[in-house]
JSON list of C-alpha atoms in Angstrom, two decimals:
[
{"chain": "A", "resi": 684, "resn": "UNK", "atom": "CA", "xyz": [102.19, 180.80, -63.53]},
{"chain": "A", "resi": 685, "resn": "UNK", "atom": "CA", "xyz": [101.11, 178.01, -61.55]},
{"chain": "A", "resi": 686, "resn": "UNK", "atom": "CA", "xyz": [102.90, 174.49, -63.09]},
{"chain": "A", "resi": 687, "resn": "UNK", "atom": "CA", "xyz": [105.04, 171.71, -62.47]},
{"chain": "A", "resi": 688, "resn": "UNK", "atom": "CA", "xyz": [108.15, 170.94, -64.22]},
{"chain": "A", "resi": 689, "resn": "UNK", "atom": "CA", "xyz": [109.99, 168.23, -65.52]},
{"chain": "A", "resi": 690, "resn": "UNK", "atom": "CA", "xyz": [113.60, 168.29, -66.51]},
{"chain": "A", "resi": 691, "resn": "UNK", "atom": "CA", "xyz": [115.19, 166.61, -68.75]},
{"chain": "A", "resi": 692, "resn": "UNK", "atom": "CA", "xyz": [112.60, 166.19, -71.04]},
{"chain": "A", "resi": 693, "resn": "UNK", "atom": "CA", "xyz": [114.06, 163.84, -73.22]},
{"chain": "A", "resi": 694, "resn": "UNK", "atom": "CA", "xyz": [116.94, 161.24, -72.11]},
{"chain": "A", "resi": 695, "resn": "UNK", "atom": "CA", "xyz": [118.51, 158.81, -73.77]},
{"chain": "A", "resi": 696, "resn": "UNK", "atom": "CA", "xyz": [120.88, 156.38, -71.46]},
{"chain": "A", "resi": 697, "resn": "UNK", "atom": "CA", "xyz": [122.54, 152.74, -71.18]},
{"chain": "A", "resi": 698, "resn": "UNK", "atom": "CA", "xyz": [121.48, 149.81, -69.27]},
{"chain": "A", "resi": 699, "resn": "UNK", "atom": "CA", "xyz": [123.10, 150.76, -65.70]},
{"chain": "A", "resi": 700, "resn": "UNK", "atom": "CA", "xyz": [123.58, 153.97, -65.29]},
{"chain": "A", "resi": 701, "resn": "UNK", "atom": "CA", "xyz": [121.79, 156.13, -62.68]},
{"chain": "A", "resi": 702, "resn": "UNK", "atom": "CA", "xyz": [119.55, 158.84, -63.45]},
{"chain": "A", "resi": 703, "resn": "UNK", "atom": "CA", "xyz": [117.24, 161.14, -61.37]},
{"chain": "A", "resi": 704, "resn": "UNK", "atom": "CA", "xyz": [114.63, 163.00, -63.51]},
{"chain": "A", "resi": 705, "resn": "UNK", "atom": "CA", "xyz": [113.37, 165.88, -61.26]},
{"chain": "A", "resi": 706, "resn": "UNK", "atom": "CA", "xyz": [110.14, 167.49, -60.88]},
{"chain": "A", "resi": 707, "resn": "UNK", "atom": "CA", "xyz": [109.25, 170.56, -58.73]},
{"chain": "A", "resi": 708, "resn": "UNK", "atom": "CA", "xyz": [105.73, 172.34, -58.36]},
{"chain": "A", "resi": 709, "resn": "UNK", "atom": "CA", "xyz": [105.23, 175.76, -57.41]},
{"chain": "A", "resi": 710, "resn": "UNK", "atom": "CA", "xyz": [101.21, 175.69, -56.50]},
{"chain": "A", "resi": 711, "resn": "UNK", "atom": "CA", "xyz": [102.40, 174.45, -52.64]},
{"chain": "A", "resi": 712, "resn": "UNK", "atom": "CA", "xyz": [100.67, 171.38, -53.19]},
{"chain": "A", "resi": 713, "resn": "UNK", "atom": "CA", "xyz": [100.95, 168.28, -50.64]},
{"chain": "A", "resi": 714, "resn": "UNK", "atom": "CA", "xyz": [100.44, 165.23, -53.06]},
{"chain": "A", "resi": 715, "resn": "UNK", "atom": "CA", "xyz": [102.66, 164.48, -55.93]},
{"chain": "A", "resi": 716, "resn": "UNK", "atom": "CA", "xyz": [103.06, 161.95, -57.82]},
{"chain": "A", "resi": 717, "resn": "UNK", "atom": "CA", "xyz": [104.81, 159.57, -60.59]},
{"chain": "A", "resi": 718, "resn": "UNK", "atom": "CA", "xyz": [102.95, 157.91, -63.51]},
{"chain": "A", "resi": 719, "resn": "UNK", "atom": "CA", "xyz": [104.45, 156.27, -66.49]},
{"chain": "A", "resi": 720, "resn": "UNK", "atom": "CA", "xyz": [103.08, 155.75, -70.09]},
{"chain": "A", "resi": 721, "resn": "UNK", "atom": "CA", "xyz": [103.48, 152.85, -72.40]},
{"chain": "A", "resi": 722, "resn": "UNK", "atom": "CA", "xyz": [101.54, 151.82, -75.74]},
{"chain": "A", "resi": 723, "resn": "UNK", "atom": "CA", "xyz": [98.86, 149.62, -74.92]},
{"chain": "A", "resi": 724, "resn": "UNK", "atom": "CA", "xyz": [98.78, 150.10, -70.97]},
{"chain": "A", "resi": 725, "resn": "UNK", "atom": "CA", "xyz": [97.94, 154.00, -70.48]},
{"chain": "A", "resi": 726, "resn": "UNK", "atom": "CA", "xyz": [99.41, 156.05, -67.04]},
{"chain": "A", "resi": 727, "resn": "UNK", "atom": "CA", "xyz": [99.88, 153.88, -64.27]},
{"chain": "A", "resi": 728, "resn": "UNK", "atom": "CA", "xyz": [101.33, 154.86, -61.27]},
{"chain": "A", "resi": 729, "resn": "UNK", "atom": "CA", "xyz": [105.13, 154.23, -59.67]},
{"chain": "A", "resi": 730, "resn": "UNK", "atom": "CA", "xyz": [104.99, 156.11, -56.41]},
{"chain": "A", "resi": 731, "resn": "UNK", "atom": "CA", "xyz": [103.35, 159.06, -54.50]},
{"chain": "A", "resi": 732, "resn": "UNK", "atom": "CA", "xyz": [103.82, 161.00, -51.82]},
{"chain": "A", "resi": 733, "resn": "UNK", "atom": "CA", "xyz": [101.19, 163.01, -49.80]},
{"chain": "A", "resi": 734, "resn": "UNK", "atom": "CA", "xyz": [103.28, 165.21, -48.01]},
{"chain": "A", "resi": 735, "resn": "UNK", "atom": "CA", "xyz": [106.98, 165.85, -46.85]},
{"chain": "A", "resi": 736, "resn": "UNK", "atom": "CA", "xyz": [108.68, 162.75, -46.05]},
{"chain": "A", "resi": 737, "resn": "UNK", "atom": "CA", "xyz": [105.67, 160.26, -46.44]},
{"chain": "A", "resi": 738, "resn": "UNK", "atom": "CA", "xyz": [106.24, 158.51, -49.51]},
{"chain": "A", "resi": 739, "resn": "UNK", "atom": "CA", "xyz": [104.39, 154.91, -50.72]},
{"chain": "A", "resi": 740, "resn": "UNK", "atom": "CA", "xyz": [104.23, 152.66, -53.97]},
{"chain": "A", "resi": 741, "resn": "UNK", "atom": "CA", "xyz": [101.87, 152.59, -56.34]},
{"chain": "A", "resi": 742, "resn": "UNK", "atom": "CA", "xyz": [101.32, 149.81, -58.76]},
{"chain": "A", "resi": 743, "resn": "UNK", "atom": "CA", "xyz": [104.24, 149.55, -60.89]},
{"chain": "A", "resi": 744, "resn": "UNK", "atom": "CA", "xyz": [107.18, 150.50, -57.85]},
{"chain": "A", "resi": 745, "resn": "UNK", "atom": "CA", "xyz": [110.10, 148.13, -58.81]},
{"chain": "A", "resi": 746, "resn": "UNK", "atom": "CA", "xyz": [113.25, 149.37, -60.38]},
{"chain": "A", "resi": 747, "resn": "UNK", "atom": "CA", "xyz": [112.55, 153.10, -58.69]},
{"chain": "A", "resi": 748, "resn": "UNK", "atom": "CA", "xyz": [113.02, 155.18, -55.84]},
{"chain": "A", "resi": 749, "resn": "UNK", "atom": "CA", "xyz": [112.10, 158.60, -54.66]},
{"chain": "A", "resi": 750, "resn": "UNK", "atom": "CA", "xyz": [112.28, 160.86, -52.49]},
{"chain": "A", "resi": 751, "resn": "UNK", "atom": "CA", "xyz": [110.46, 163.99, -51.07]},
{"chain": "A", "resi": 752, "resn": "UNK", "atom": "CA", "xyz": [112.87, 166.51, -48.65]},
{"chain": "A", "resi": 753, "resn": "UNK", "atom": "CA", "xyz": [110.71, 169.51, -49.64]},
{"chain": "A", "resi": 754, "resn": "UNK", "atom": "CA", "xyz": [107.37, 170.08, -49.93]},
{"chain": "A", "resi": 755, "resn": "UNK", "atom": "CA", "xyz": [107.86, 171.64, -54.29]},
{"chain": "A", "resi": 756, "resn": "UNK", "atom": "CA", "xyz": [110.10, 169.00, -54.98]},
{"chain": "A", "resi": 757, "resn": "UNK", "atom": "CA", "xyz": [109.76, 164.89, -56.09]},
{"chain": "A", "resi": 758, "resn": "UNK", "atom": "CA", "xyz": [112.80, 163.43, -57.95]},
{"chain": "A", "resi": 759, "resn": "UNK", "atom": "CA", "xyz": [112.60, 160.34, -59.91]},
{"chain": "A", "resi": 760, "resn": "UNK", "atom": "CA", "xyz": [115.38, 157.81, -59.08]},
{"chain": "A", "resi": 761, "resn": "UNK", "atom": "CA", "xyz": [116.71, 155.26, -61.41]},
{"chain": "A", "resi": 762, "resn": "UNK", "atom": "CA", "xyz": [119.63, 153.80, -59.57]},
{"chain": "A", "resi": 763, "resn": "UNK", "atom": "CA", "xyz": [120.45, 151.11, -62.54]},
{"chain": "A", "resi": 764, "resn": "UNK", "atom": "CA", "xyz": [118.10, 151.13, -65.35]},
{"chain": "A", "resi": 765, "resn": "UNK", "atom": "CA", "xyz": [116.82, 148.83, -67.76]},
{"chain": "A", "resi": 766, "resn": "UNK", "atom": "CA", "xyz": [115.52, 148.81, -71.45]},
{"chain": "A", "resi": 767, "resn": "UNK", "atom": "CA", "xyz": [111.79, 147.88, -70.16]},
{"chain": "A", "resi": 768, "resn": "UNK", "atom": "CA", "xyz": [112.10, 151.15, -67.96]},
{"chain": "A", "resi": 769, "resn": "UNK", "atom": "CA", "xyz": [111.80, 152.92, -71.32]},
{"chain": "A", "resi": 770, "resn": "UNK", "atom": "CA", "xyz": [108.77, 154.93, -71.17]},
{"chain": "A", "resi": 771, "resn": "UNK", "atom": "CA", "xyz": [106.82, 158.26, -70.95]},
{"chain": "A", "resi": 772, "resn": "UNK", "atom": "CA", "xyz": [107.37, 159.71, -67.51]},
{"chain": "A", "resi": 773, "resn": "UNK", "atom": "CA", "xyz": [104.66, 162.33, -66.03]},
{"chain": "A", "resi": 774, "resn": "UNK", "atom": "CA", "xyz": [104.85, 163.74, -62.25]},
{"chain": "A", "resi": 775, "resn": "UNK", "atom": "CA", "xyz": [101.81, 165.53, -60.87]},
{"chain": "A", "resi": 776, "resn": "UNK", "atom": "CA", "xyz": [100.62, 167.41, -57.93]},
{"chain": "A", "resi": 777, "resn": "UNK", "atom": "CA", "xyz": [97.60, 168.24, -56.63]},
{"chain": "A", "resi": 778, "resn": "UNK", "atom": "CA", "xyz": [96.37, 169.58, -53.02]},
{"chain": "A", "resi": 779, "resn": "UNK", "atom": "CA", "xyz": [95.03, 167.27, -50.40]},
{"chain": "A", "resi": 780, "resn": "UNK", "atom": "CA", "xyz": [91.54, 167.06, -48.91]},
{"chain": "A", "resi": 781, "resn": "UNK", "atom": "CA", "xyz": [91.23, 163.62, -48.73]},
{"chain": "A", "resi": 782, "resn": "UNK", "atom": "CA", "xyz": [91.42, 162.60, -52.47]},
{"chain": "A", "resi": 783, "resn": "UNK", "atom": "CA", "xyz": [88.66, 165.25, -54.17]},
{"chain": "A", "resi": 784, "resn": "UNK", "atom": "CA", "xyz": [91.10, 167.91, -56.07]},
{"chain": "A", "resi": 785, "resn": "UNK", "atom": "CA", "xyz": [92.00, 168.27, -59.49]},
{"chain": "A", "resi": 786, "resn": "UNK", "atom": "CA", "xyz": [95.50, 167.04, -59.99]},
{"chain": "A", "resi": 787, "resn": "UNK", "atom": "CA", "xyz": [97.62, 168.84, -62.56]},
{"chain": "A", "resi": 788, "resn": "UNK", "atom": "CA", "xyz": [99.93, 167.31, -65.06]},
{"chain": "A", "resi": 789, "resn": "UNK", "atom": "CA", "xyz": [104.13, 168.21, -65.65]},
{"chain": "A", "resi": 790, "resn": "UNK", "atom": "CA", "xyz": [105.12, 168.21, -69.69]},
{"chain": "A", "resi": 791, "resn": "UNK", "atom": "CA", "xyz": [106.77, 164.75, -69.41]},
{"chain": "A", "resi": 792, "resn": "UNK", "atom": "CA", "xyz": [109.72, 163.27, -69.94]},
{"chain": "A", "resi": 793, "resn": "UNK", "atom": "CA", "xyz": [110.62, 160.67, -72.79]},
{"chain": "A", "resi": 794, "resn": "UNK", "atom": "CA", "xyz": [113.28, 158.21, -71.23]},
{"chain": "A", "resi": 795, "resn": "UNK", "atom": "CA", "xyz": [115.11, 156.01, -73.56]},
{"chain": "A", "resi": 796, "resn": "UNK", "atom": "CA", "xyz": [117.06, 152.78, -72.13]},
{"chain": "A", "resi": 797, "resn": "UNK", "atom": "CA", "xyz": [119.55, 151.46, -74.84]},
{"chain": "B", "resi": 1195, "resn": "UNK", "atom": "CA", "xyz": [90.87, 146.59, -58.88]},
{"chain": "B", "resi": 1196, "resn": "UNK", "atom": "CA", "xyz": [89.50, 149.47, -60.40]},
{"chain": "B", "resi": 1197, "resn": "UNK", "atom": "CA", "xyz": [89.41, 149.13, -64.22]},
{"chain": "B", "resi": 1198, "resn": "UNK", "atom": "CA", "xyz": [88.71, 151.88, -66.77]},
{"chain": "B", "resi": 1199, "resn": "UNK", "atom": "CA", "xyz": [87.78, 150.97, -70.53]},
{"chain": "B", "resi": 1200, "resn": "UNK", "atom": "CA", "xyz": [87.43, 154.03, -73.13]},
{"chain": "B", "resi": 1201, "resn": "UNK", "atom": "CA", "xyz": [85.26, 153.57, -76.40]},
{"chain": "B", "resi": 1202, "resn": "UNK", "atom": "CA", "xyz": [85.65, 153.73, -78.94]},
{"chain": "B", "resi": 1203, "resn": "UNK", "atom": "CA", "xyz": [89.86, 153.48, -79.68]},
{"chain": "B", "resi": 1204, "resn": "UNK", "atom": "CA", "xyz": [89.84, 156.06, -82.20]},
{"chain": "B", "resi": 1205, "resn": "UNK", "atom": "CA", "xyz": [87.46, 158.02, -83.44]},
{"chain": "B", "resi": 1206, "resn": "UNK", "atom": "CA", "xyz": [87.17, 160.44, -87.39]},
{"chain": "B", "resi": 1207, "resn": "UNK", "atom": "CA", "xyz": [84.86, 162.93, -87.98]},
{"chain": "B", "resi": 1208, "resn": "UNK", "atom": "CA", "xyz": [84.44, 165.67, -90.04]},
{"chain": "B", "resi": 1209, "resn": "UNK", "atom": "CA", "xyz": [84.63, 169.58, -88.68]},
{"chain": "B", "resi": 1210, "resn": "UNK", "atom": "CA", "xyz": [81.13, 170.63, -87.59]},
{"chain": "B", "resi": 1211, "resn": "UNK", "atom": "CA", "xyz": [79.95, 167.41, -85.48]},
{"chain": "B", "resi": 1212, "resn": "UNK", "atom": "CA", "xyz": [79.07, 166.61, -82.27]},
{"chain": "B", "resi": 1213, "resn": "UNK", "atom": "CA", "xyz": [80.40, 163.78, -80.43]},
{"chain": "B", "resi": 1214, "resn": "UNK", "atom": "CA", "xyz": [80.35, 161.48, -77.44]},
{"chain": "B", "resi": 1215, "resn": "UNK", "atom": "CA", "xyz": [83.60, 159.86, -76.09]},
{"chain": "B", "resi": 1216, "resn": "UNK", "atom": "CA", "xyz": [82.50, 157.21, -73.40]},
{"chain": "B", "resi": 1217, "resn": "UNK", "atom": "CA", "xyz": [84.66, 155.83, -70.44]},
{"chain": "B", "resi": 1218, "resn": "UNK", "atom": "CA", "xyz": [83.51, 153.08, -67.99]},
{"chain": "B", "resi": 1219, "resn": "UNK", "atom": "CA", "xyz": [84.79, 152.00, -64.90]},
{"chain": "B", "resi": 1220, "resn": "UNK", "atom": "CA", "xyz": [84.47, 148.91, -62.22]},
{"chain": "B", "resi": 1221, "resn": "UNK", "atom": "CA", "xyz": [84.48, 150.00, -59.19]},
{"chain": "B", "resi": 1222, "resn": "UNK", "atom": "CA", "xyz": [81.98, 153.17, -58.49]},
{"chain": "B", "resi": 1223, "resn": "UNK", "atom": "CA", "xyz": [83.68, 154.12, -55.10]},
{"chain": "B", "resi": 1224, "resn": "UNK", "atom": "CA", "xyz": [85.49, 157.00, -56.91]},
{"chain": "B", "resi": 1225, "resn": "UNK", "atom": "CA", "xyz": [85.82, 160.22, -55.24]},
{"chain": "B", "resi": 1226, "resn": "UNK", "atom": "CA", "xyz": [85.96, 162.25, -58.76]},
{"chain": "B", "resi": 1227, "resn": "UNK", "atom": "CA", "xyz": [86.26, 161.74, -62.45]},
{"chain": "B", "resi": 1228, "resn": "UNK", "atom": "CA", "xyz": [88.58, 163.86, -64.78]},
{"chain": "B", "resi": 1229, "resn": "UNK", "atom": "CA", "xyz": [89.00, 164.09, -68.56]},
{"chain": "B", "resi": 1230, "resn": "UNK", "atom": "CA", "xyz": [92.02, 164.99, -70.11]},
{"chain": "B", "resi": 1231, "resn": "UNK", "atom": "CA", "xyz": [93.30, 166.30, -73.05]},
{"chain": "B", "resi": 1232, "resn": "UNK", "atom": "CA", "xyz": [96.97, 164.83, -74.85]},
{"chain": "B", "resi": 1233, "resn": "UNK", "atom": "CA", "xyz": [98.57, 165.99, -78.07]},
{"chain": "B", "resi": 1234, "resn": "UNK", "atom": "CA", "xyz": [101.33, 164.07, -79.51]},
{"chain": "B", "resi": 1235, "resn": "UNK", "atom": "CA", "xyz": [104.33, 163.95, -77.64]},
{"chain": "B", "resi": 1236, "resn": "UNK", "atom": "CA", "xyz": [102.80, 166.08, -75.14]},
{"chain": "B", "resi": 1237, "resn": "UNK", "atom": "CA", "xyz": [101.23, 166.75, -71.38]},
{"chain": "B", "resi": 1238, "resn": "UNK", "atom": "CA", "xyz": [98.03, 166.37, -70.29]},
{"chain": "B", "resi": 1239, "resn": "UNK", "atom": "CA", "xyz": [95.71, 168.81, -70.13]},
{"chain": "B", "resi": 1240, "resn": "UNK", "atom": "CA", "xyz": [92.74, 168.65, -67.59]},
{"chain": "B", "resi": 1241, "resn": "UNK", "atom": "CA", "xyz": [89.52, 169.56, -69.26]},
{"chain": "B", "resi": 1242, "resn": "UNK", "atom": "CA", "xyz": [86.95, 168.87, -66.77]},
{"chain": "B", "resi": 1243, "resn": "UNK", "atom": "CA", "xyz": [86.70, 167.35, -63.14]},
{"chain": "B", "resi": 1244, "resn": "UNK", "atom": "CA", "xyz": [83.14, 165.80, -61.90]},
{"chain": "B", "resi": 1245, "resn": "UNK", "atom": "CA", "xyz": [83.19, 164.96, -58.07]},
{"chain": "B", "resi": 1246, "resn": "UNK", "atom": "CA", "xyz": [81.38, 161.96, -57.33]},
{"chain": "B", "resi": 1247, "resn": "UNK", "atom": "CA", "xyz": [78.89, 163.91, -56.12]},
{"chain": "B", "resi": 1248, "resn": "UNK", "atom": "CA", "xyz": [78.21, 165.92, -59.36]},
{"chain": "B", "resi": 1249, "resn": "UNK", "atom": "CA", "xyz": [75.75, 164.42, -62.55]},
{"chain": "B", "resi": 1250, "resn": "UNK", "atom": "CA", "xyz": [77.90, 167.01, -65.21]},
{"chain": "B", "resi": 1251, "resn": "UNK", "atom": "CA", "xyz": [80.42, 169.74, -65.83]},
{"chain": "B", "resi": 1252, "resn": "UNK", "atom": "CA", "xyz": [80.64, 171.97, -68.64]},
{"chain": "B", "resi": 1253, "resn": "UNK", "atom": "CA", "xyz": [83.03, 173.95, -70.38]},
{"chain": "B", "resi": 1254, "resn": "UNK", "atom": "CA", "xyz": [82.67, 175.93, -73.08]},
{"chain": "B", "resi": 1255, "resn": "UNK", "atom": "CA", "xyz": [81.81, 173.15, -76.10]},
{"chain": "B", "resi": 1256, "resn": "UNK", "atom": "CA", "xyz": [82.52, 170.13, -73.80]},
{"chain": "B", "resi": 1257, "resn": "UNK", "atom": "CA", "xyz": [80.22, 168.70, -71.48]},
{"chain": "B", "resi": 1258, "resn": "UNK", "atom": "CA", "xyz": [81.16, 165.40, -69.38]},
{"chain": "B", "resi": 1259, "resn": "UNK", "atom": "CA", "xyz": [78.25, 163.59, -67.44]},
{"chain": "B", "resi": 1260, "resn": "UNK", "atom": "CA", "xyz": [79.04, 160.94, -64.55]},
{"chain": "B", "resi": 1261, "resn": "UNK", "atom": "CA", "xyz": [76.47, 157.97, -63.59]},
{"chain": "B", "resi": 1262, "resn": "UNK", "atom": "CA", "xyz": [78.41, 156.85, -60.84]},
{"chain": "B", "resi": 1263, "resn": "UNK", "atom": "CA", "xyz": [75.93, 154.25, -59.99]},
{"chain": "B", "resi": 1264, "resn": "UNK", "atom": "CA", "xyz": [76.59, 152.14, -63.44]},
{"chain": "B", "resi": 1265, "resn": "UNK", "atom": "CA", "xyz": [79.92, 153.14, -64.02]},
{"chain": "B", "resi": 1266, "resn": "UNK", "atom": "CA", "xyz": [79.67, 155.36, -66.91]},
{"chain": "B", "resi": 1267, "resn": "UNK", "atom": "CA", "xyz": [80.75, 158.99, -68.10]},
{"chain": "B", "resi": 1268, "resn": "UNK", "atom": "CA", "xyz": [80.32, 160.70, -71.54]},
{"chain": "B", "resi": 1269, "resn": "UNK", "atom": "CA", "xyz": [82.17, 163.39, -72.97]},
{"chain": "B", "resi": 1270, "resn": "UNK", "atom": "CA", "xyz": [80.20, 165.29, -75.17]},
{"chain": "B", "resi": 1271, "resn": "UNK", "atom": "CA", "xyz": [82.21, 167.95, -77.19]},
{"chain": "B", "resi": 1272, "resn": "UNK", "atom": "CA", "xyz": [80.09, 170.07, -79.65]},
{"chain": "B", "resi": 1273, "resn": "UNK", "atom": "CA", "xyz": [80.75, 171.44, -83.35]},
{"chain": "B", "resi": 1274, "resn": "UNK", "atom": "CA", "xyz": [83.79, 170.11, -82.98]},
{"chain": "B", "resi": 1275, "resn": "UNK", "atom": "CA", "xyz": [86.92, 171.81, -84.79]},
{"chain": "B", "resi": 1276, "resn": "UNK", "atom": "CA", "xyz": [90.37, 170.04, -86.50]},
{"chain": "B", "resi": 1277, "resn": "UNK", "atom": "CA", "xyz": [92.36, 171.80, -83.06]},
{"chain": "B", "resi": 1278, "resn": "UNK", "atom": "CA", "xyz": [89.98, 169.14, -81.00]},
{"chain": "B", "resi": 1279, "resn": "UNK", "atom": "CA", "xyz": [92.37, 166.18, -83.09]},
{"chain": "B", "resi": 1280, "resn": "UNK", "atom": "CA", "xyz": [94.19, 164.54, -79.89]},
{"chain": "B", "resi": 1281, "resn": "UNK", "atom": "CA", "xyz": [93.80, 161.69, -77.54]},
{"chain": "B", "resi": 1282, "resn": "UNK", "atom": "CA", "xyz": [91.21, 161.99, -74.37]},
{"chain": "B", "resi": 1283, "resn": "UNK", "atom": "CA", "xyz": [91.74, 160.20, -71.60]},
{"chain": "B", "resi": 1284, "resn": "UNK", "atom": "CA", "xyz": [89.58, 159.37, -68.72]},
{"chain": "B", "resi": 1285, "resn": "UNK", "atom": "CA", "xyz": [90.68, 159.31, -64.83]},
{"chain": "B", "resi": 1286, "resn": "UNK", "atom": "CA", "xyz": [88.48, 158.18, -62.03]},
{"chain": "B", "resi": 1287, "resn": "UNK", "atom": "CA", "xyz": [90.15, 158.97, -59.00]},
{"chain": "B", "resi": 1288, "resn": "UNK", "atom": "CA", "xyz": [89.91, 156.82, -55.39]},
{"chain": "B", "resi": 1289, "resn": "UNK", "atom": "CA", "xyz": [91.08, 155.06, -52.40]},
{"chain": "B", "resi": 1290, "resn": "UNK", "atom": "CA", "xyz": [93.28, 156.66, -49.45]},
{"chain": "B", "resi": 1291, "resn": "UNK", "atom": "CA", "xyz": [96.62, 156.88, -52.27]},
{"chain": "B", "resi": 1292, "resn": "UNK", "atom": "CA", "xyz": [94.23, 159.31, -54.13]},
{"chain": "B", "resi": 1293, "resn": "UNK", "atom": "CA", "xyz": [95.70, 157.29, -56.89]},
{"chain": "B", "resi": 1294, "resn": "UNK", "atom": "CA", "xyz": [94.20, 157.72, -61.12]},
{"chain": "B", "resi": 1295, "resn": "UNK", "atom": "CA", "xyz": [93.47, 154.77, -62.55]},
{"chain": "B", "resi": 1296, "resn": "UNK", "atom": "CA", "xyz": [93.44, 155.67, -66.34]},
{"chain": "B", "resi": 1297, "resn": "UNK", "atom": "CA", "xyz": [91.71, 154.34, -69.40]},
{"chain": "B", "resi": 1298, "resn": "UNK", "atom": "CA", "xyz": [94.06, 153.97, -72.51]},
{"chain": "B", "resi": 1299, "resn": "UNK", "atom": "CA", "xyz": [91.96, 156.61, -74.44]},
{"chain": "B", "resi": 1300, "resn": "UNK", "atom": "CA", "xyz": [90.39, 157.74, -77.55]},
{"chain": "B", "resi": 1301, "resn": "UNK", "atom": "CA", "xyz": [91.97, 158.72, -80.55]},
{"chain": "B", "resi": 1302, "resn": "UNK", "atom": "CA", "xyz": [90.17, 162.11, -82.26]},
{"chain": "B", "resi": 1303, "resn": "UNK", "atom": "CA", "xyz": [90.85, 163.23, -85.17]},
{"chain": "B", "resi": 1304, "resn": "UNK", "atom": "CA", "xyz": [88.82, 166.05, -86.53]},
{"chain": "B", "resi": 1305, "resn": "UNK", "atom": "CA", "xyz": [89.01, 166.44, -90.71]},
{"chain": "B", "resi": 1306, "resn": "UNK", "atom": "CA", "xyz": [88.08, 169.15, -92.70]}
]
């Protein structure tokens, strides 16, 4: 079944400590990306990556990192988080012709800062 | 800056009646438009891509129009059913980071 996965899905953690929230995608897709969800604000985007290697902010970037080694796989790096990093977390993927493909969706994951 | 503004917030009807969801956007160099689908706590679920190039898409009891030229899609779901309760979101995708810039939804709920 073609999907991309999230794990954990839910993750409660303390101000400082580093977490990496993974996601993997098994359709061989070239773009991937990181979006977070908060109340009021909707999905805006952290970082993306268009292929192996190439990597680039999006609008909200500070207080993450990433990385992308192989083409299925885009972790999510928190290296010290914070309580405003609290959020809904959603990676996607999608194929790459110059911007015009459907991009599809991981489950999510619920990150709680204390 | 692309900006994308869903009306109305939140939406009741009863089971049986058609609707319109509407999303608007700033900036009409998009290169597609997609709707999604969230349930509490949940994913998203893509219910229908329009390319820029496109006026509608259908799919099954949904139907989503684009007028690129003044900004505007409409979702149109028919007969609609409690299991259609969730939030829809609209995405207009663009620029060379293939980036969605989201609206912040609408709220459906569907009673019987």
């Amino acid at each position: 079944e073609a999907q991309v996965t999230q794990n954990p899905r839910y993750l409660i953690t303390v101000t400082g400590k580093k977490l990496t929230v993974t996601c993997s995608q098994n359709m061989n897709h070239e773009y991937m990306s990181w979006y977070r969800q908060d109340p009021g604000l909707g999905l805006r985007q952290i970082y993306y990556s268009m292929n192996v290697e190439v990597t680039d902010k999006g609008d909200v970037p500070e207080g993450y990192k990433v990385s992308r080694k192989e083409k299925r796989n885009f972790p999510l790096i928190l290296e010290s988080p914070s309580p405003n990093q609290t959020s809904l977390y959603f990676c996607a993927s999608s194929s790459w012709t110059g911007g015009y493909n459907e991009q599809f969706f991981g489950p999510g994951t619920r990150l709680t800062v204390l | 800056k692309q900006e994308v503004t869903q009306i109305p917030a939140a939406l009741s009807v009863p089971e049986g009646e058609n609707l319109v969801l509407n999303c608007s956007f700033t900036d009409s160099a998009i290169y597609n438009l997609q709707w999604f689908r969230q349930d509490p706590g949940k994913g998203l679920t893509s219910l229908l891509l329009i390319q820029s190039s496109q006026r509608e898409q259908t799919s099954g009891r949904l139907n989503a129009s684009l007028d690129k030229s003044s900004g505007r899609s409409t979702l149109y779901i028919a007969a609609s059913q409690p299991g259609d309760s969730a939030t829809y979101l609209c995405a207009v995708q663009a620029g060379t980071a293939s980036k969605l810039t989201f609206g912040t939804g609408t709220r459906l709920q569907v009673t019987l």
